[in-house]
Coordinates of C-alpha atoms and ligand atoms in Angstrom, one line a residue:
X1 CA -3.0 21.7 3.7
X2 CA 0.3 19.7 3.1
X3 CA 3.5 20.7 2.0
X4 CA 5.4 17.3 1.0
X5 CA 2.5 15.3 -0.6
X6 CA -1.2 15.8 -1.8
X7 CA -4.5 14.9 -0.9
X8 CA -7.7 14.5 -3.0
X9 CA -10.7 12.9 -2.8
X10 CA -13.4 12.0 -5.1
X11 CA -15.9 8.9 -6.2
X12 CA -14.8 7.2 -2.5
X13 CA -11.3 7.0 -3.9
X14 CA -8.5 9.4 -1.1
X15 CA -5.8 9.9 -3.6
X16 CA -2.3 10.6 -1.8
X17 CA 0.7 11.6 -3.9
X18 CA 4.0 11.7 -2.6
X19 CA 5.2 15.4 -4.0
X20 CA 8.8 15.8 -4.3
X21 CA 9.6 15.3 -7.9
X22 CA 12.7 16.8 -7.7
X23 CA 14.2 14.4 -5.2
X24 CA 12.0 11.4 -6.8
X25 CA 9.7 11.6 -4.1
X26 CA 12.1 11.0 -1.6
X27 CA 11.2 10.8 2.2
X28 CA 11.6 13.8 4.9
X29 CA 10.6 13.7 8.2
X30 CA 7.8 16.0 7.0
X31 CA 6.4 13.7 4.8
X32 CA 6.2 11.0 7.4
X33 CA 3.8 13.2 9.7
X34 CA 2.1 14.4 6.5
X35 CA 1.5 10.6 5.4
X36 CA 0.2 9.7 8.5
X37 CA -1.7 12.6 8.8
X38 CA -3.0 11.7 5.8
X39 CA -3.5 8.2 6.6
X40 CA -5.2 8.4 9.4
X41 CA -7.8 11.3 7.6
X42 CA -8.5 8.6 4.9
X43 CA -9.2 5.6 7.0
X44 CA -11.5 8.0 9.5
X45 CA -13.6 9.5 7.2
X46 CA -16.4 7.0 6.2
X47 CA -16.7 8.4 2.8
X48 CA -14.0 7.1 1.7
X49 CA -13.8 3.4 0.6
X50 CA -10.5 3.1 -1.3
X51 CA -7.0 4.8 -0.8
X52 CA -4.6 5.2 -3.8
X53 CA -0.8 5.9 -3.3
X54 CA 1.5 7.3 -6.4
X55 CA 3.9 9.7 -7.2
X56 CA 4.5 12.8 -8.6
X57 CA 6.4 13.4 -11.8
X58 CA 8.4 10.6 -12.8
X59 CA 9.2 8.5 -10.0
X60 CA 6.9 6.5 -7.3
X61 CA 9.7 7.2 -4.0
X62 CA 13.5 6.9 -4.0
X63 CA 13.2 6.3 -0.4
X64 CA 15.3 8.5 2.4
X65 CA 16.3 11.6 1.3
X66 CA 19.7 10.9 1.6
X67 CA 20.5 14.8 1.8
X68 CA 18.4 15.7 5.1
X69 CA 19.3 12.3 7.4
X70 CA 20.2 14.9 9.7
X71 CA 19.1 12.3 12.8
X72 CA 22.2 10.0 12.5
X73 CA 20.1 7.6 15.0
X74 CA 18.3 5.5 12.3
X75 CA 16.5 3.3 14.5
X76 CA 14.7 6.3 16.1
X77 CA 14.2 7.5 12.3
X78 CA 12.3 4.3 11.8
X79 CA 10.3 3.8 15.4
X80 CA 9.3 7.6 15.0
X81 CA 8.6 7.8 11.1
X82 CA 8.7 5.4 9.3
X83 CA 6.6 2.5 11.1
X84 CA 4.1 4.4 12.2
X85 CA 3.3 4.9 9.1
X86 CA 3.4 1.4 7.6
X87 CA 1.5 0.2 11.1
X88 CA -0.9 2.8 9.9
X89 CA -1.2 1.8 6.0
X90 CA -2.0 -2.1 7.7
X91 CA -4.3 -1.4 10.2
X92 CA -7.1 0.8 8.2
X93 CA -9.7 -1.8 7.1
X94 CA -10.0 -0.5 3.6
X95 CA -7.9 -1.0 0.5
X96 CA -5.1 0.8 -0.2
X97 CA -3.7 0.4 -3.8
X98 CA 0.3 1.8 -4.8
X99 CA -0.1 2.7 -7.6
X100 CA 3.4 2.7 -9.0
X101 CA 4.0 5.5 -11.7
X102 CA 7.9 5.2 -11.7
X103 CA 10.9 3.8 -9.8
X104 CA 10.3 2.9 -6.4
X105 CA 13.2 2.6 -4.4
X106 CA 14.6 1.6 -0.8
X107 CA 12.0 2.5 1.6
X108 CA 9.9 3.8 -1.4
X109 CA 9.6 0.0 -2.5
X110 CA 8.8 -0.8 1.3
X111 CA 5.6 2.0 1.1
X112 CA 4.8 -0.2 -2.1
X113 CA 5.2 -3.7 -0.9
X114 CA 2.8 -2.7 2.4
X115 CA -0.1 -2.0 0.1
X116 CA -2.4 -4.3 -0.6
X117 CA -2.2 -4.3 -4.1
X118 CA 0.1 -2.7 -6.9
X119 CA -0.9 -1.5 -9.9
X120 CA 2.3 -0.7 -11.8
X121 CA 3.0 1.6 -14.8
X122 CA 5.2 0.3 -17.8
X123 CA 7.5 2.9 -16.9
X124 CA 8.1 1.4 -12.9
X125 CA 10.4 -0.5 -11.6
X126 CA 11.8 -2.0 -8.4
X127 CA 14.9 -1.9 -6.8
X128 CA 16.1 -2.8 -2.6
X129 CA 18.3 0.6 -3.0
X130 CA 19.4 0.0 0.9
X131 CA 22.5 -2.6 0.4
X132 CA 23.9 0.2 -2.3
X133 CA 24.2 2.4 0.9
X134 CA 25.2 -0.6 3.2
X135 CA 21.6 -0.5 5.0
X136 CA 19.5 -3.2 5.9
X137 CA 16.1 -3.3 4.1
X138 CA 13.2 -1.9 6.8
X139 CA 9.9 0.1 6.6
X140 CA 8.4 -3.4 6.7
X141 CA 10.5 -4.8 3.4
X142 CA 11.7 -7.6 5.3
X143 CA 8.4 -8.6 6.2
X144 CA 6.5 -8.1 3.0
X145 CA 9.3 -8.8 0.6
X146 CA 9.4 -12.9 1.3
X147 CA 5.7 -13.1 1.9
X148 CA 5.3 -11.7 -1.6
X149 CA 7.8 -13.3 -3.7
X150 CA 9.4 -16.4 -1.0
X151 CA 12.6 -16.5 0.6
X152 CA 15.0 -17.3 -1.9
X153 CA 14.4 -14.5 -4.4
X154 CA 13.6 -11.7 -1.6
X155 CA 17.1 -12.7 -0.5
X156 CA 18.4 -12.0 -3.7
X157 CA 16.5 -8.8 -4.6
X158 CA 17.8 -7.5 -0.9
X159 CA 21.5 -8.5 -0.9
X160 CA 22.2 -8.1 -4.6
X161 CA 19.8 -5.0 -5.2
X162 CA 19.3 -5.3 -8.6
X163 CA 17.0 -3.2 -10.1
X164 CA 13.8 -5.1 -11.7
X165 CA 11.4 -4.4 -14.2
X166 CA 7.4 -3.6 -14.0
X167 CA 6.7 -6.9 -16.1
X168 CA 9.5 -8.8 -14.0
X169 CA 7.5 -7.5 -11.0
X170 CA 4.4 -8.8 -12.4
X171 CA 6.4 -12.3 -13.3
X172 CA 7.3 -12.6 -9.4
X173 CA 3.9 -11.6 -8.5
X174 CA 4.5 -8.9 -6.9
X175 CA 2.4 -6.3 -8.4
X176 CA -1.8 -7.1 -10.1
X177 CA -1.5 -5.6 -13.1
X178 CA 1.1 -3.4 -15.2
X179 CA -1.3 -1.1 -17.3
X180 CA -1.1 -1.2 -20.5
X181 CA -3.7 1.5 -21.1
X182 CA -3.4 5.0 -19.8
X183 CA -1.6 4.9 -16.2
X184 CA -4.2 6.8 -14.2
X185 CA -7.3 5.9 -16.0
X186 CA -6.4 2.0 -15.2
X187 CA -5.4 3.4 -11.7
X188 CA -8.9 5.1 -11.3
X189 CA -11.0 2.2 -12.7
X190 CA -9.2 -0.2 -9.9
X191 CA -9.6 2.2 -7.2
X192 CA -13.7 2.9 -8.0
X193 CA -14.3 -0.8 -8.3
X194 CA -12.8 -2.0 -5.2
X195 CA -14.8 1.2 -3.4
X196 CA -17.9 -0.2 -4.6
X197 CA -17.5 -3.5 -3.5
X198 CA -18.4 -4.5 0.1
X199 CA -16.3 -2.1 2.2
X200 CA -16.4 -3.8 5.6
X201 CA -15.9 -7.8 4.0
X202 CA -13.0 -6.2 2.4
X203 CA -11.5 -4.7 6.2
X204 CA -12.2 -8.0 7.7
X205 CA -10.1 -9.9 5.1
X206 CA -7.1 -7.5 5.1
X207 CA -7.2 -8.0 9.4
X208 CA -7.8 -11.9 9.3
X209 CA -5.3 -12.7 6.2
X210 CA -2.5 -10.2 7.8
X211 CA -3.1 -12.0 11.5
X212 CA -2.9 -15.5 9.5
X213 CA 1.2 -15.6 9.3
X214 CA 1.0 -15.4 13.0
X215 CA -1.6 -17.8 13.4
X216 CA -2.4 -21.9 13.8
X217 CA -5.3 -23.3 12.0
X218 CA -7.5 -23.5 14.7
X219 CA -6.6 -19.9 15.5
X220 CA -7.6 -18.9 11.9
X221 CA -11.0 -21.2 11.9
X222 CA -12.0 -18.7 15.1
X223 CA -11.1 -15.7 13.2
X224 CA -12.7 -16.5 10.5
X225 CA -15.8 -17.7 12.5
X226 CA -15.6 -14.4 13.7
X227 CA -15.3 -12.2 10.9
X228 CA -17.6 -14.1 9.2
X229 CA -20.6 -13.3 12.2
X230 CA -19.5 -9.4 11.6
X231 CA -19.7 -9.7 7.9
X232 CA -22.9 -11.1 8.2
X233 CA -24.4 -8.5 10.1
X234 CA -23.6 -5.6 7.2
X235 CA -26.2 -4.2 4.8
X236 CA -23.8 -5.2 2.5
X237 CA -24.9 -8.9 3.1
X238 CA -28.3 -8.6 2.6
X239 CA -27.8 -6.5 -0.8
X240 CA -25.7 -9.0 -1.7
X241 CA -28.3 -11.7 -1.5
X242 CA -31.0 -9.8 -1.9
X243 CA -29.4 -8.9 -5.6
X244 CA -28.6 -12.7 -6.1
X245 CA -32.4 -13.9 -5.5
X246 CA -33.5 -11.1 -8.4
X247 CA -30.6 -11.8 -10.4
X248 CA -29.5 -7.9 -10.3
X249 CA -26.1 -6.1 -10.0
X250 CA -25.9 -5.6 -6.0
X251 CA -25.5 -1.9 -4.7
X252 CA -22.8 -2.3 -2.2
X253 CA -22.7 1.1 0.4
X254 CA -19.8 0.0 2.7
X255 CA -21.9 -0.1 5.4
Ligands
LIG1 O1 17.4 7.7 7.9 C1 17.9 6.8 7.2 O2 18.7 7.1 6.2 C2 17.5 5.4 7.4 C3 16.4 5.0 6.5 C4 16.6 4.5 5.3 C5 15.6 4.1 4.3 C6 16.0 4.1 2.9 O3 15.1 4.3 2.1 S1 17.6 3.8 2.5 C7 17.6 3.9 0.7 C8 17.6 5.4 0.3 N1 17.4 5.5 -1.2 C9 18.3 5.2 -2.0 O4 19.4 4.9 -1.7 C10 18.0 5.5 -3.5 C11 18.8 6.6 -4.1 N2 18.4 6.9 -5.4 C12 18.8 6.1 -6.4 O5 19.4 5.1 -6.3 C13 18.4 6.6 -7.8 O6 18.1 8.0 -7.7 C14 17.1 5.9 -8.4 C15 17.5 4.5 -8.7 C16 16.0 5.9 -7.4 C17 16.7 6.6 -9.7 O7 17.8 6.8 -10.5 P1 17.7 7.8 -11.8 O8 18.9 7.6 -12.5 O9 16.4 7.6 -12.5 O10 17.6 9.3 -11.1 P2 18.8 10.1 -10.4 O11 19.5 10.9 -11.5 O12 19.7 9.2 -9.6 O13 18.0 11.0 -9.4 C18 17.3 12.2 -9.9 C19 17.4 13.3 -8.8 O14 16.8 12.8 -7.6 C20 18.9 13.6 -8.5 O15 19.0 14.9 -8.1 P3 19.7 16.0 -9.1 O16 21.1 15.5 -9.4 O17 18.8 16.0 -10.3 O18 19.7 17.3 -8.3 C21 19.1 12.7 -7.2 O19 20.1 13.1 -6.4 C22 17.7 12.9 -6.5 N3 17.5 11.7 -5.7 C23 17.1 10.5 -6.1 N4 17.0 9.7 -5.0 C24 17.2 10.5 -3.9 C25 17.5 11.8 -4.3 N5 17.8 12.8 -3.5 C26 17.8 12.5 -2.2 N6 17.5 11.2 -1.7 C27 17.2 10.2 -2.5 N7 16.9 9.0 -2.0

């Protein structure tokens, strides 16, 4: 079905792998279409409850392929691939999880950083590749970087690009967890908890806490106030109190 990455789902986990292991994963214009393709397939299809992002082989993304920037207007590069598919990865109201199996560089980092959570292998690591080719970080990295880490050391990751380490990730607080276990295995167990938790609660946080670093607090208390009438509306809801009152583990269906 796709030629740059893969797509596989099972136990309402959508599983997309960047595939390009020669070039590290590295991004074409293909792959942005194929990603967003892909994207838009997981957060359409109501099975689905979690999305996982990795790598093939031994790297997460190095970024542009620095060998097919045949469009030599970058800002058209970004409005027509590469932020549609970050404003894509924000917008679906499910989890989406990088999990990072190797180095993730340049925009590869900025696919990483736009998840909303990062489960990183012993064997990842970081690094803002663009100053090394006198870029400016994008793909959303200057948006997520200092909301991640703060201002002073997303300044110093960006202008100094130094590569960092999947436990001086964790340090910053930038990724969950660095498994410690077997990479995928940890991967998977994340993935099919947070797809059986409350589907729809989850959606409404992602929306509400993205829209909050735009907001005032009286802004917020609305959204909240509504998010909270929606979340109390779902099935989801009721099993979850239902469960509480007979003191059993709730069955959450997403809906
Ligand atoms: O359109 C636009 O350009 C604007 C948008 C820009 C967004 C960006 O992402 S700009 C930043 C682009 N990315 C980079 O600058 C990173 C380049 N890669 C690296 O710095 C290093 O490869 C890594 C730090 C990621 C990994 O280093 P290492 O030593 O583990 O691997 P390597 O030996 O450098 O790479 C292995 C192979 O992958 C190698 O090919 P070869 O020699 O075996 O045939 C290398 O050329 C290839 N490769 C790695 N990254 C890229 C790449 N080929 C094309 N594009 C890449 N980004």
């Amino acid at each position: 079905m796709f030629e740059t990455i893969n797509y596989e789902s099972r136990a309402g986990v959508a599983w997309i792998t960047l595939n390009r292991p020669d070039k590290l994963n590295a991004f074409t214009a293909m792959m942005h279409k194929e990603m967003l393709a892909a994207l838009k397939n997981a957060g359409r299809d109501k099975d689905i409850r979690a999305i996982v992002i990795t790598g093939a082989g031994r790297a997460f993304c190095s970024g542009q392929d620095l060998g097919s920037s045949d469009n030599p207007d970058y800002g058209e590069v970004l409005r027509k691939g590469y932020n549609p598919m970050i404003q894509e990865l924000v917008s679906i109201e499910k989890p989406v999880i990088a999990a990072v199996n190797g180095v993730a560089a340049g925009a590869g980092m900025s696919l990483a950083l736009a998840c909303d959570f990062r489960i990183a292998s012993e064997k990842a690591s970081f690094i803002e590749a663009f100053i090394h080719v006198g870029l400016v970080p994008d793909s959303g990295n200057l948006y997520f970087l200092p909301r991640l880490v703060g201002h002073a050391k997303a300044m110093e990751l960006a202008v100094l690009g130094e590569k960092i380490s999947a436990d001086q990730a964790k340090e910053l607080g930038l990724v969950t967890k660095v498994a410690e276990e077997a990479f995928i295995q940890e991967v998977e167990a994340f993935a099919v908890r947070l797809a059986s938790m409350p589907t729809k609660a989850i959606g409404l946080i992602k929306r509400y806490m993205n829209k909050s670093w735009e907001s005032d607090l009286s802004e917020v208390l609305e959204y909240e106030a509504l998010a909270q009438k929606t979340a109390g509306g779902t099935e989801d809801h009721k099993e979850g109190v239902s469960a509480f009152m007979e003191k059993r583990k709730p069955a959450f269906t997403g809906r």
